Amino acid sequence: MQQTIKIGGMSCAACAARVERALNKLDGVEKASVNFATEKGSVTGDASFDEIKRAIEQAGYSVIEQTKNAVDEDRIRKEKEIRVLWIKFIVSAIFAIPLLYIAMVPMIKWVRLPFPAGLDPMQYSLIYALAELLLIIPVIAVGYKFYTVGFKALLLKSPNMDSLIAIGTTAAVAYSIYNMWQIANGAFAQVDHLYFETAGVIITLILLGKSLEAVSKGRTSEAIKKLMGLAPKTAIVLTDGVEKEIKIEDVKVGDIIVVKPGGKIPVDGTVISGKTSIDESMLTGESMPVGKKEGDSVFAATINTTGAIQFRADKIGADTALAQIIKLVEDAQGSKAPIAQMADIVSGYFVPIVCGIAVLAGIAWFIGTRDFEFSITIFIAVLVIACPCALGLATPTAIMVGTGKGAENGILIKGGEALETTHKIDVIVFDKTGTITEGKPTVTDIIVNDIDKDELLALVSSAEKQSEHPLGQAIVSGAVDKGLSLIDAENFQSLTGRGVQAQVDGKNVIVGNKKMMKEQNIELVDFESTVLTLAKEGKTPMYAVIDGTLAGIVAVADVMKPSSPDAIKKLHDMGVETAMITGDNLDTANAIAKQAGIDRVLAEVLPQDKANEVKKLQAEGKKVAMVGDGINDAPALAQADVGIAIGSGTDVAMESADIVLMKSDLTDVPTAINLSRATIRNIKQNLFWAFGYNVIGIPIAAGVLYLFGGPLLNPIFAAAAMSLSSVSVLTNALRLKRFKK
């Protein structure tokens, strides 16, 4: 059993690591994963919700219980959180700016700036110090959470980013208050050793960074918001011939729903009357409206463009295709990619290590200089420049944007692992029928012998009308499409594996394969070369005999999707090898593969052996993706490193796959690989900046450059750098929103 829990109170990746450790220690938990960016925990196992909730609370965090209106509540909560952060920043800035001004102006000798006469630090040292104290109090008040959360985490032996800020600013304020006490006792020179402005500006800058971070994090999940906003709020239900508008929650399975031109389809269902075209772009990414008639399926949130229709509600609420897509994208955005493991491990130990470095650096400089003030400056700078947030946000934010962008393009990626693995694919194996081809046999050629083509097709189709064989049905469809009149056949017989025979308009008509022709002693010499050519083109010839004479051949083929050759070419341009797997004979398979431009053919493969063929490719050291649409593709999709299901395929195939192509367009396969490559490239950039920032920033803050005659990092600039590091990682992740097919 898998449970998704919304967690409150996490301020950085170290918090997420602590919650994850606490959950993984629970009895019955097989695996727990906590995502700082989405503020969600995923728990697999038998542990109850109450046990999970207790473990999270004991770790120092809260569980936000999800209700029926969880989506709206979460949106309102996020908006409130952003609003409160901005208010806190503004209040903090209102007091921190004058605090910084009165602290810095007396030090600036080369420019004469206006300054309150009654606050001259040389003449009114104690009043000056009290003014700074009064200005810092509101700043600390609005930043109180840094202290309540930070010190609590410290007491729980799991310090986080708030702990670093709390320790650093408390040290600055405490040292300043100590010097203020000395001023009150007559040591007026200590007025030069007040650091209230350092604490005030640090808190203000961190609040600014948190505000920008919250806004950016909100933008990473815009794809989900867009999908959720698509669902209509009401539906028009037909009851006893009367139309009534009701809330979407009140719609029941089996209700008859009316949708007029321009209206949204409220739930999934089947058309029972009317014809129309429906814009399904919000689900599939396909811009062209899709024609719908009686018996066709319609999906929630799609838009009825032309005619009025009535349909029967089949799936409602969480069962609709839209709801399933939203859940799939949410799960994917909350998942972790293997590349995140290193960052997770580092984040878990990051804050304690930084605290250790800060203490050691402070002690070392005090021993070397005997200057306590200098040492405390180093100590504070190291604490406030360290940024576990950037590490924690580097991977999940890119995954959130990447999976969201995929959903916008009709490519549903089921998790971070699938998204990461896709960029490594060496070989893509395509199922033939329904994937490379349309999956619907059609008449391609009619070769006749002393008879009109339409007459032959009409006679053959009339004989095949009662047949259930796909090839027979394809011939009938071909005649209907041409507007030919079909005659009811008499004495119909279906001969399994060979063909059919019947009386049509007084004529004895036999339609079948080579085996049937031999049984009927029909001479095929005149058509041998034609049949061979048709077979090489991937077509299946059906012989037609009328009153004992071979009248012609009707060739049927499962035609290739127009997008298949283009998709294969794009994959080749990307350096990806292609293969086709089919149960067809080698000649037919080679013909299709040649048309599509496929490299490798795996022909005459039984459905149960498809997974073994994938295994063989993996044994060659290849990273293999399998693209399929049928029930018999499910084992191969599961066996492949990445399973890609065609959206028009079966539920079983889609369930077994890692990626679902909603449009059934093979050009989305190279798009999925390109999206994966772009996302992984973005993650690597984020990790480089996050790790690089800390690796460079912490030693500079510890005074390494100063040791060799370089500059010393002021704690205020350290705080600014720390805030900007998280924002820069989020901004870089948001660049993925510009990804195009």
mmCIF file of C-alpha atoms in Angstrom, residues 386-735:
data_model
loop_
_atom_site.group_PDB
_atom_site.id
_atom_site.type_symbol
_atom_site.label_atom_id
_atom_site.label_comp_id
_atom_site.label_asym_id
_atom_site.label_seq_id
_atom_site.Cartn_x
_atom_site.Cartn_y
_atom_site.Cartn_z
ATOM 1 C CA ALA A 386 25.650 27.670 3.734
ATOM 2 C CA CYS A 387 22.584 26.726 1.688
ATOM 3 C CA PRO A 388 21.032 23.264 1.952
ATOM 4 C CA CYS A 389 17.969 24.651 0.146
ATOM 5 C CA ALA A 390 19.794 24.910 -3.179
ATOM 6 C CA LEU A 391 20.856 21.252 -2.863
ATOM 7 C CA GLY A 392 17.349 20.134 -1.968
ATOM 8 C CA LEU A 393 15.685 22.053 -4.786
ATOM 9 C CA ALA A 394 18.161 21.182 -7.563
ATOM 10 C CA THR A 395 16.559 17.892 -8.652
ATOM 11 C CA PRO A 396 12.854 17.954 -7.678
ATOM 12 C CA THR A 397 12.140 21.356 -9.211
ATOM 13 C CA ALA A 398 13.560 20.275 -12.580
ATOM 14 C CA ILE A 399 11.520 17.041 -12.416
ATOM 15 C CA MET A 400 8.370 19.002 -11.570
ATOM 16 C CA VAL A 401 8.820 21.319 -14.555
ATOM 17 C CA GLY A 402 9.943 18.483 -16.876
ATOM 18 C CA THR A 403 7.003 16.162 -16.110
ATOM 19 C CA GLY A 404 4.606 19.116 -16.276
ATOM 20 C CA LYS A 405 5.980 20.138 -19.659
ATOM 21 C CA GLY A 406 5.588 16.548 -20.854
ATOM 22 C CA ALA A 407 1.923 16.550 -19.772
ATOM 23 C CA GLU A 408 1.342 19.783 -21.714
ATOM 24 C CA ASN A 409 2.616 17.995 -24.837
ATOM 25 C CA GLY A 410 0.549 14.833 -24.271
ATOM 26 C CA ILE A 411 3.536 12.868 -22.896
ATOM 27 C CA LEU A 412 2.803 11.427 -19.453
ATOM 28 C CA ILE A 413 5.993 10.469 -17.616
ATOM 29 C CA LYS A 414 5.236 8.397 -14.529
ATOM 30 C CA GLY A 415 8.211 9.301 -12.349
ATOM 31 C CA GLY A 416 11.654 10.769 -11.859
ATOM 32 C CA GLU A 417 13.367 7.443 -12.490
ATOM 33 C CA ALA A 418 11.650 7.022 -15.880
ATOM 34 C CA LEU A 419 12.485 10.613 -16.780
ATOM 35 C CA GLU A 420 16.156 10.064 -15.948
ATOM 36 C CA THR A 421 16.525 6.627 -17.581
ATOM 37 C CA THR A 422 14.987 7.803 -20.867
ATOM 38 C CA HIS A 423 17.978 10.013 -21.700
ATOM 39 C CA LYS A 424 20.257 6.927 -21.636
ATOM 40 C CA ILE A 425 18.257 4.880 -24.185
ATOM 41 C CA ASP A 426 20.406 3.171 -26.879
ATOM 42 C CA VAL A 427 17.753 1.061 -28.641
ATOM 43 C CA ILE A 428 14.015 1.515 -29.086
ATOM 44 C CA VAL A 429 11.963 -1.576 -29.932
ATOM 45 C CA PHE A 430 8.637 -0.846 -31.640
ATOM 46 C CA ASP A 431 5.729 -3.256 -31.799
ATOM 47 C CA LYS A 432 4.484 -3.282 -35.410
ATOM 48 C CA THR A 433 0.695 -3.554 -35.370
ATOM 49 C CA GLY A 434 -1.015 -0.466 -33.974
ATOM 50 C CA THR A 435 2.281 1.210 -33.151
ATOM 51 C CA ILE A 436 4.249 1.617 -36.380
ATOM 52 C CA THR A 437 1.146 0.762 -38.393
ATOM 53 C CA GLU A 438 -2.438 1.971 -37.963
ATOM 54 C CA GLY A 439 -3.552 -1.405 -36.585
ATOM 55 C CA LYS A 440 -6.488 -1.421 -39.036
ATOM 56 C CA PRO A 441 -6.021 -3.488 -42.221
ATOM 57 C CA THR A 442 -7.202 -1.707 -45.387
ATOM 58 C CA VAL A 443 -7.555 -2.652 -49.056
ATOM 59 C CA THR A 444 -4.451 -1.482 -50.916
ATOM 60 C CA ASP A 445 -4.568 -3.233 -54.323
ATOM 61 C CA ILE A 446 -7.194 -4.882 -56.551
ATOM 62 C CA ILE A 447 -5.793 -6.955 -59.451
ATOM 63 C CA VAL A 448 -8.427 -8.322 -61.847
ATOM 64 C CA ASN A 449 -8.710 -10.925 -64.633
ATOM 65 C CA ASP A 450 -11.487 -10.068 -67.165
ATOM 66 C CA ILE A 451 -13.742 -8.359 -64.589
ATOM 67 C CA ASP A 452 -14.334 -4.773 -63.410
ATOM 68 C CA LYS A 453 -12.506 -3.869 -60.164
ATOM 69 C CA ASP A 454 -15.619 -2.491 -58.450
ATOM 70 C CA GLU A 455 -17.654 -5.539 -59.454
ATOM 71 C CA LEU A 456 -14.992 -7.883 -58.048
ATOM 72 C CA LEU A 457 -14.759 -5.888 -54.800
ATOM 73 C CA ALA A 458 -18.571 -5.849 -54.431
ATOM 74 C CA LEU A 459 -18.841 -9.637 -54.908
ATOM 75 C CA VAL A 460 -15.927 -10.404 -52.565
ATOM 76 C CA SER A 461 -17.221 -7.969 -49.917
ATOM 77 C CA SER A 462 -20.722 -9.477 -50.095
ATOM 78 C CA ALA A 463 -19.190 -12.909 -49.459
ATOM 79 C CA GLU A 464 -17.050 -11.584 -46.587
ATOM 80 C CA LYS A 465 -19.868 -9.581 -44.957
ATOM 81 C CA GLN A 466 -20.680 -12.361 -42.496
ATOM 82 C CA SER A 467 -17.012 -13.079 -41.710
ATOM 83 C CA GLU A 468 -15.459 -11.975 -38.409
ATOM 84 C CA HIS A 469 -11.872 -12.172 -39.663
ATOM 85 C CA PRO A 470 -10.028 -8.785 -39.592
ATOM 86 C CA LEU A 471 -8.937 -9.146 -43.225
ATOM 87 C CA GLY A 472 -12.515 -9.898 -44.324
ATOM 88 C CA GLN A 473 -13.778 -6.900 -42.363
ATOM 89 C CA ALA A 474 -11.105 -4.733 -44.018
ATOM 90 C CA ILE A 475 -12.374 -5.750 -47.486
ATOM 91 C CA VAL A 476 -15.983 -4.968 -46.493
ATOM 92 C CA SER A 477 -14.917 -1.547 -45.138
ATOM 93 C CA GLY A 478 -13.109 -0.864 -48.429
ATOM 94 C CA ALA A 479 -16.274 -1.515 -50.426
ATOM 95 C CA VAL A 480 -18.448 0.577 -48.086
ATOM 96 C CA ASP A 481 -15.971 3.475 -48.290
ATOM 97 C CA LYS A 482 -16.267 3.365 -52.096
ATOM 98 C CA GLY A 483 -20.073 3.465 -51.854
ATOM 99 C CA LEU A 484 -20.568 -0.012 -53.393
ATOM 100 C CA SER A 485 -23.838 -1.881 -52.798
ATOM 101 C CA LEU A 486 -23.444 -5.204 -50.997
ATOM 102 C CA ILE A 487 -25.739 -8.197 -51.586
ATOM 103 C CA ASP A 488 -26.827 -10.596 -48.855
ATOM 104 C CA ALA A 489 -24.917 -13.836 -49.417
ATOM 105 C CA GLU A 490 -26.431 -17.326 -49.162
ATOM 106 C CA ASN A 491 -24.894 -20.628 -48.027
ATOM 107 C CA PHE A 492 -22.075 -18.789 -46.277
ATOM 108 C CA GLN A 493 -19.198 -20.925 -44.981
ATOM 109 C CA SER A 494 -16.126 -19.830 -43.051
ATOM 110 C CA LEU A 495 -13.166 -22.182 -43.421
ATOM 111 C CA THR A 496 -10.768 -21.475 -40.539
ATOM 112 C CA GLY A 497 -7.260 -20.481 -41.615
ATOM 113 C CA ARG A 498 -8.197 -20.573 -45.302
ATOM 114 C CA GLY A 499 -11.068 -18.220 -46.255
ATOM 115 C CA VAL A 500 -14.808 -18.106 -47.006
ATOM 116 C CA GLN A 501 -17.228 -19.225 -49.683
ATOM 117 C CA ALA A 502 -20.840 -18.175 -50.414
ATOM 118 C CA GLN A 503 -23.527 -17.702 -53.078
ATOM 119 C CA VAL A 504 -23.719 -14.052 -54.143
ATOM 120 C CA ASP A 505 -26.328 -13.002 -56.722
ATOM 121 C CA GLY A 506 -26.393 -16.551 -58.097
ATOM 122 C CA LYS A 507 -22.593 -16.743 -58.384
ATOM 123 C CA ASN A 508 -20.387 -19.118 -56.385
ATOM 124 C CA VAL A 509 -17.747 -16.886 -54.740
ATOM 125 C CA ILE A 510 -14.655 -18.195 -52.951
ATOM 126 C CA VAL A 511 -12.233 -15.822 -51.185
ATOM 127 C CA GLY A 512 -9.121 -17.237 -49.508
ATOM 128 C CA ASN A 513 -5.409 -17.835 -49.268
ATOM 129 C CA LYS A 514 -3.033 -20.030 -51.253
ATOM 130 C CA LYS A 515 -3.932 -23.069 -49.158
ATOM 131 C CA MET A 516 -7.603 -22.761 -50.080
ATOM 132 C CA MET A 517 -6.774 -22.336 -53.745
ATOM 133 C CA LYS A 518 -4.843 -25.623 -53.694
ATOM 134 C CA GLU A 519 -7.839 -27.371 -52.108
ATOM 135 C CA GLN A 520 -10.049 -26.024 -54.913
ATOM 136 C CA ASN A 521 -7.459 -26.988 -57.581
ATOM 137 C CA ILE A 522 -7.231 -23.402 -58.795
ATOM 138 C CA GLU A 523 -4.192 -22.633 -60.979
ATOM 139 C CA LEU A 524 -2.194 -19.595 -59.677
ATOM 140 C CA VAL A 525 0.646 -19.413 -62.221
ATOM 141 C CA ASP A 526 -0.568 -16.168 -63.858
ATOM 142 C CA PHE A 527 -0.463 -14.301 -60.531
ATOM 143 C CA GLU A 528 2.706 -15.733 -58.942
ATOM 144 C CA SER A 529 5.007 -12.767 -59.684
ATOM 145 C CA THR A 530 2.296 -10.271 -58.625
ATOM 146 C CA VAL A 531 1.741 -12.104 -55.317
ATOM 147 C CA LEU A 532 5.497 -12.142 -54.642
ATOM 148 C CA THR A 533 5.711 -8.381 -55.251
ATOM 149 C CA LEU A 534 2.747 -7.725 -52.941
ATOM 150 C CA ALA A 535 4.283 -9.845 -50.161
ATOM 151 C CA LYS A 536 7.581 -7.953 -50.422
ATOM 152 C CA GLU A 537 5.605 -4.742 -49.962
ATOM 153 C CA GLY A 538 4.174 -6.100 -46.711
ATOM 154 C CA LYS A 539 0.696 -6.785 -48.149
ATOM 155 C CA THR A 540 -1.502 -9.876 -47.710
ATOM 156 C CA PRO A 541 -3.057 -11.145 -50.992
ATOM 157 C CA MET A 542 -6.561 -12.717 -50.938
ATOM 158 C CA TYR A 543 -7.489 -14.761 -54.030
ATOM 159 C CA ALA A 544 -11.018 -14.333 -55.437
ATOM 160 C CA VAL A 545 -12.621 -17.219 -57.427
ATOM 161 C CA ILE A 546 -15.977 -16.743 -59.180
ATOM 162 C CA ASP A 547 -17.774 -19.781 -60.551
ATOM 163 C CA GLY A 548 -14.544 -21.792 -60.530
ATOM 164 C CA THR A 549 -12.413 -19.190 -62.339
ATOM 165 C CA LEU A 550 -9.673 -17.086 -60.676
ATOM 166 C CA ALA A 551 -11.080 -13.584 -61.131
ATOM 167 C CA GLY A 552 -8.453 -11.578 -59.300
ATOM 168 C CA ILE A 553 -6.635 -10.661 -56.107
ATOM 169 C CA VAL A 554 -7.616 -8.246 -53.343
ATOM 170 C CA ALA A 555 -4.522 -7.197 -51.352
ATOM 171 C CA VAL A 556 -4.921 -6.036 -47.758
ATOM 172 C CA ALA A 557 -2.293 -4.354 -45.606
ATOM 173 C CA ASP A 558 -1.999 -2.713 -42.245
ATOM 174 C CA VAL A 559 -0.787 0.649 -43.529
ATOM 175 C CA MET A 560 1.954 2.576 -41.820
ATOM 176 C CA LYS A 561 1.163 5.611 -39.694
ATOM 177 C CA PRO A 562 2.254 8.760 -41.548
ATOM 178 C CA SER A 563 4.356 9.827 -38.532
ATOM 179 C CA SER A 564 6.370 6.579 -38.273
ATOM 180 C CA PRO A 565 9.171 7.255 -40.847
ATOM 181 C CA ASP A 566 9.638 10.803 -39.500
ATOM 182 C CA ALA A 567 9.896 9.520 -35.907
ATOM 183 C CA ILE A 568 12.450 6.859 -36.902
ATOM 184 C CA LYS A 569 14.556 9.434 -38.793
ATOM 185 C CA LYS A 570 14.562 11.762 -35.774
ATOM 186 C CA LEU A 571 15.687 8.912 -33.517
ATOM 187 C CA HIS A 572 18.522 8.062 -35.913
ATOM 188 C CA ASP A 573 19.576 11.730 -35.930
ATOM 189 C CA MET A 574 19.709 11.510 -32.115
ATOM 190 C CA GLY A 575 21.973 8.436 -32.281
ATOM 191 C CA VAL A 576 19.297 5.957 -31.149
ATOM 192 C CA GLU A 577 19.080 2.521 -32.811
ATOM 193 C CA THR A 578 15.618 1.247 -33.784
ATOM 194 C CA ALA A 579 14.129 -2.256 -33.937
ATOM 195 C CA MET A 580 10.700 -3.667 -34.835
ATOM 196 C CA ILE A 581 9.116 -6.710 -33.218
ATOM 197 C CA THR A 582 6.240 -8.610 -34.849
ATOM 198 C CA GLY A 583 4.613 -11.982 -35.278
ATOM 199 C CA ASP A 584 4.516 -11.469 -39.082
ATOM 200 C CA ASN A 585 6.694 -13.485 -41.448
ATOM 201 C CA LEU A 586 10.147 -12.110 -42.223
ATOM 202 C CA ASP A 587 9.295 -10.878 -45.756
ATOM 203 C CA THR A 588 6.318 -8.798 -44.589
ATOM 204 C CA ALA A 589 8.258 -7.516 -41.554
ATOM 205 C CA ASN A 590 11.246 -6.524 -43.713
ATOM 206 C CA ALA A 591 8.937 -4.663 -46.105
ATOM 207 C CA ILE A 592 7.424 -2.577 -43.290
ATOM 208 C CA ALA A 593 10.834 -2.003 -41.668
ATOM 209 C CA LYS A 594 12.283 -0.818 -44.981
ATOM 210 C CA GLN A 595 9.439 1.690 -45.471
ATOM 211 C CA ALA A 596 9.891 3.028 -41.935
ATOM 212 C CA GLY A 597 13.703 3.041 -42.050
ATOM 213 C CA ILE A 598 14.077 0.682 -39.069
ATOM 214 C CA ASP A 599 17.538 -0.825 -38.376
ATOM 215 C CA ARG A 600 16.743 -4.235 -36.919
ATOM 216 C CA VAL A 601 13.821 -6.643 -37.501
ATOM 217 C CA LEU A 602 12.632 -9.223 -34.957
ATOM 218 C CA ALA A 603 10.069 -11.226 -36.946
ATOM 219 C CA GLU A 604 7.869 -14.285 -36.282
ATOM 220 C CA VAL A 605 8.003 -13.572 -32.534
ATOM 221 C CA LEU A 606 5.160 -15.041 -30.479
ATOM 222 C CA PRO A 607 3.467 -12.604 -28.053
ATOM 223 C CA GLN A 608 4.826 -14.416 -24.997
ATOM 224 C CA ASP A 609 8.386 -14.181 -26.383
ATOM 225 C CA LYS A 610 8.502 -10.392 -26.834
ATOM 226 C CA ALA A 611 9.893 -9.844 -23.320
ATOM 227 C CA ASN A 612 12.679 -12.375 -24.039
ATOM 228 C CA GLU A 613 13.689 -10.437 -27.160
ATOM 229 C CA VAL A 614 13.981 -7.296 -25.013
ATOM 230 C CA LYS A 615 16.119 -9.284 -22.534
ATOM 231 C CA LYS A 616 18.452 -10.355 -25.333
ATOM 232 C CA LEU A 617 19.044 -6.729 -26.319
ATOM 233 C CA GLN A 618 19.676 -5.808 -22.676
ATOM 234 C CA ALA A 619 22.171 -8.672 -22.471
ATOM 235 C CA GLU A 620 24.146 -6.873 -25.210
ATOM 236 C CA GLY A 621 24.610 -4.021 -22.726
ATOM 237 C CA LYS A 622 21.954 -1.813 -24.338
ATOM 238 C CA LYS A 623 19.512 0.477 -22.542
ATOM 239 C CA VAL A 624 16.245 -0.572 -24.161
ATOM 240 C CA ALA A 625 12.908 1.213 -24.531
ATOM 241 C CA MET A 626 9.859 -0.714 -25.727
ATOM 242 C CA VAL A 627 6.969 1.010 -27.518
ATOM 243 C CA GLY A 628 3.689 -0.913 -27.701
ATOM 244 C CA ASP A 629 -0.082 -0.708 -27.409
ATOM 245 C CA GLY A 630 -1.557 -4.148 -26.813
ATOM 246 C CA ILE A 631 -2.140 -6.556 -23.920
ATOM 247 C CA ASN A 632 0.537 -8.836 -25.364
ATOM 248 C CA ASP A 633 3.031 -5.939 -25.163
ATOM 249 C CA ALA A 634 2.643 -5.536 -21.374
ATOM 250 C CA PRO A 635 5.375 -8.056 -20.341
ATOM 251 C CA ALA A 636 7.854 -6.482 -22.798
ATOM 252 C CA LEU A 637 6.958 -2.967 -21.618
ATOM 253 C CA ALA A 638 7.627 -4.059 -18.026
ATOM 254 C CA GLN A 639 10.896 -5.812 -18.976
ATOM 255 C CA ALA A 640 12.314 -2.818 -20.880
ATOM 256 C CA ASP A 641 14.376 -0.176 -19.107
ATOM 257 C CA VAL A 642 11.667 2.264 -20.212
ATOM 258 C CA GLY A 643 8.212 1.109 -21.330
ATOM 259 C CA ILE A 644 6.372 3.531 -23.624
ATOM 260 C CA ALA A 645 2.660 2.924 -24.242
ATOM 261 C CA ILE A 646 0.591 4.398 -27.057
ATOM 262 C CA GLY A 647 -2.364 6.330 -25.604
ATOM 263 C CA SER A 648 -4.895 4.590 -27.827
ATOM 264 C CA GLY A 649 -3.738 1.214 -26.496
ATOM 265 C CA THR A 650 -5.122 -1.010 -23.770
ATOM 266 C CA ASP A 651 -5.290 -0.108 -20.082
ATOM 267 C CA VAL A 652 -2.966 -3.045 -19.321
ATOM 268 C CA ALA A 653 -0.274 -1.714 -21.650
ATOM 269 C CA MET A 654 -0.596 1.790 -20.217
ATOM 270 C CA GLU A 655 -0.416 0.437 -16.661
ATOM 271 C CA SER A 656 2.802 -1.487 -17.474
ATOM 272 C CA ALA A 657 4.479 1.510 -19.124
ATOM 273 C CA ASP A 658 6.710 4.232 -17.669
ATOM 274 C CA ILE A 659 5.659 6.778 -20.301
ATOM 275 C CA VAL A 660 2.273 7.141 -22.023
ATOM 276 C CA LEU A 661 1.940 8.954 -25.371
ATOM 277 C CA MET A 662 -1.593 10.373 -25.306
ATOM 278 C CA LYS A 663 -1.582 11.287 -29.013
ATOM 279 C CA SER A 664 -0.529 7.869 -30.348
ATOM 280 C CA ASP A 665 1.980 9.826 -32.454
ATOM 281 C CA LEU A 666 5.415 8.203 -32.718
ATOM 282 C CA THR A 667 7.132 11.576 -33.153
ATOM 283 C CA ASP A 668 6.438 11.991 -29.431
ATOM 284 C CA VAL A 669 9.025 9.244 -28.755
ATOM 285 C CA PRO A 670 11.996 11.451 -29.798
ATOM 286 C CA THR A 671 10.262 14.362 -28.023
ATOM 287 C CA ALA A 672 10.176 12.329 -24.788
ATOM 288 C CA ILE A 673 13.887 11.522 -25.127
ATOM 289 C CA ASN A 674 14.733 15.174 -25.850
ATOM 290 C CA LEU A 675 12.670 16.273 -22.819
ATOM 291 C CA SER A 676 14.520 13.738 -20.658
ATOM 292 C CA ARG A 677 17.882 14.960 -21.960
ATOM 293 C CA ALA A 678 16.927 18.605 -21.357
ATOM 294 C CA THR A 679 15.713 17.822 -17.814
ATOM 295 C CA ILE A 680 18.804 15.829 -16.841
ATOM 296 C CA ARG A 681 21.025 18.564 -18.290
ATOM 297 C CA ASN A 682 19.099 21.085 -16.174
ATOM 298 C CA ILE A 683 19.448 18.927 -13.033
ATOM 299 C CA LYS A 684 23.199 18.606 -13.567
ATOM 300 C CA GLN A 685 23.470 22.380 -13.969
ATOM 301 C CA ASN A 686 21.463 22.879 -10.764
ATOM 302 C CA LEU A 687 23.581 20.390 -8.810
ATOM 303 C CA PHE A 688 26.769 21.971 -10.154
ATOM 304 C CA TRP A 689 25.667 25.424 -8.991
ATOM 305 C CA ALA A 690 24.339 24.131 -5.655
ATOM 306 C CA PHE A 691 27.437 22.088 -4.816
ATOM 307 C CA GLY A 692 29.808 24.618 -6.373
ATOM 308 C CA TYR A 693 28.224 27.504 -4.497
ATOM 309 C CA ASN A 694 28.678 25.755 -1.124
ATOM 310 C CA VAL A 695 32.131 24.354 -1.927
ATOM 311 C CA ILE A 696 33.382 27.847 -2.869
ATOM 312 C CA GLY A 697 31.262 29.974 -0.532
ATOM 313 C CA ILE A 698 31.902 28.201 2.787
ATOM 314 C CA PRO A 699 35.757 28.365 2.613
ATOM 315 C CA ILE A 700 35.584 32.059 1.604
ATOM 316 C CA ALA A 701 33.267 32.740 4.564
ATOM 317 C CA ALA A 702 35.671 30.812 6.826
ATOM 318 C CA GLY A 703 38.402 33.304 5.869
ATOM 319 C CA VAL A 704 40.580 31.161 3.580
ATOM 320 C CA LEU A 705 41.120 34.055 1.123
ATOM 321 C CA TYR A 706 41.755 36.477 3.992
ATOM 322 C CA LEU A 707 44.475 34.138 5.238
ATOM 323 C CA PHE A 708 46.379 34.805 1.989
ATOM 324 C CA GLY A 709 45.761 38.553 1.909
ATOM 325 C CA GLY A 710 42.389 38.403 0.129
ATOM 326 C CA PRO A 711 39.017 39.890 1.141
ATOM 327 C CA LEU A 712 36.923 38.855 4.133
ATOM 328 C CA LEU A 713 33.267 38.010 3.487
ATOM 329 C CA ASN A 714 30.834 40.234 5.375
ATOM 330 C CA PRO A 715 27.931 38.203 6.902
ATOM 331 C CA ILE A 716 25.443 40.507 5.151
ATOM 332 C CA PHE A 717 26.834 39.581 1.719
ATOM 333 C CA ALA A 718 26.914 35.934 2.813
ATOM 334 C CA ALA A 719 23.164 36.107 3.568
ATOM 335 C CA ALA A 720 22.467 37.739 0.185
ATOM 336 C CA ALA A 721 24.456 35.030 -1.599
ATOM 337 C CA MET A 722 22.631 32.300 0.315
ATOM 338 C CA SER A 723 19.200 33.667 -0.636
ATOM 339 C CA LEU A 724 20.167 34.111 -4.283
ATOM 340 C CA SER A 725 21.535 30.561 -4.577
ATOM 341 C CA SER A 726 18.101 28.973 -4.031
ATOM 342 C CA VAL A 727 16.405 31.467 -6.331
ATOM 343 C CA SER A 728 19.013 30.875 -9.069
ATOM 344 C CA VAL A 729 18.458 27.091 -8.933
ATOM 345 C CA LEU A 730 14.682 27.565 -9.191
ATOM 346 C CA THR A 731 15.065 30.098 -12.013
ATOM 347 C CA ASN A 732 17.270 27.682 -13.934
ATOM 348 C CA ALA A 733 14.689 24.894 -13.487
ATOM 349 C CA LEU A 734 11.977 27.208 -14.809
ATOM 350 C CA ARG A 735 13.945 27.596 -18.068
#
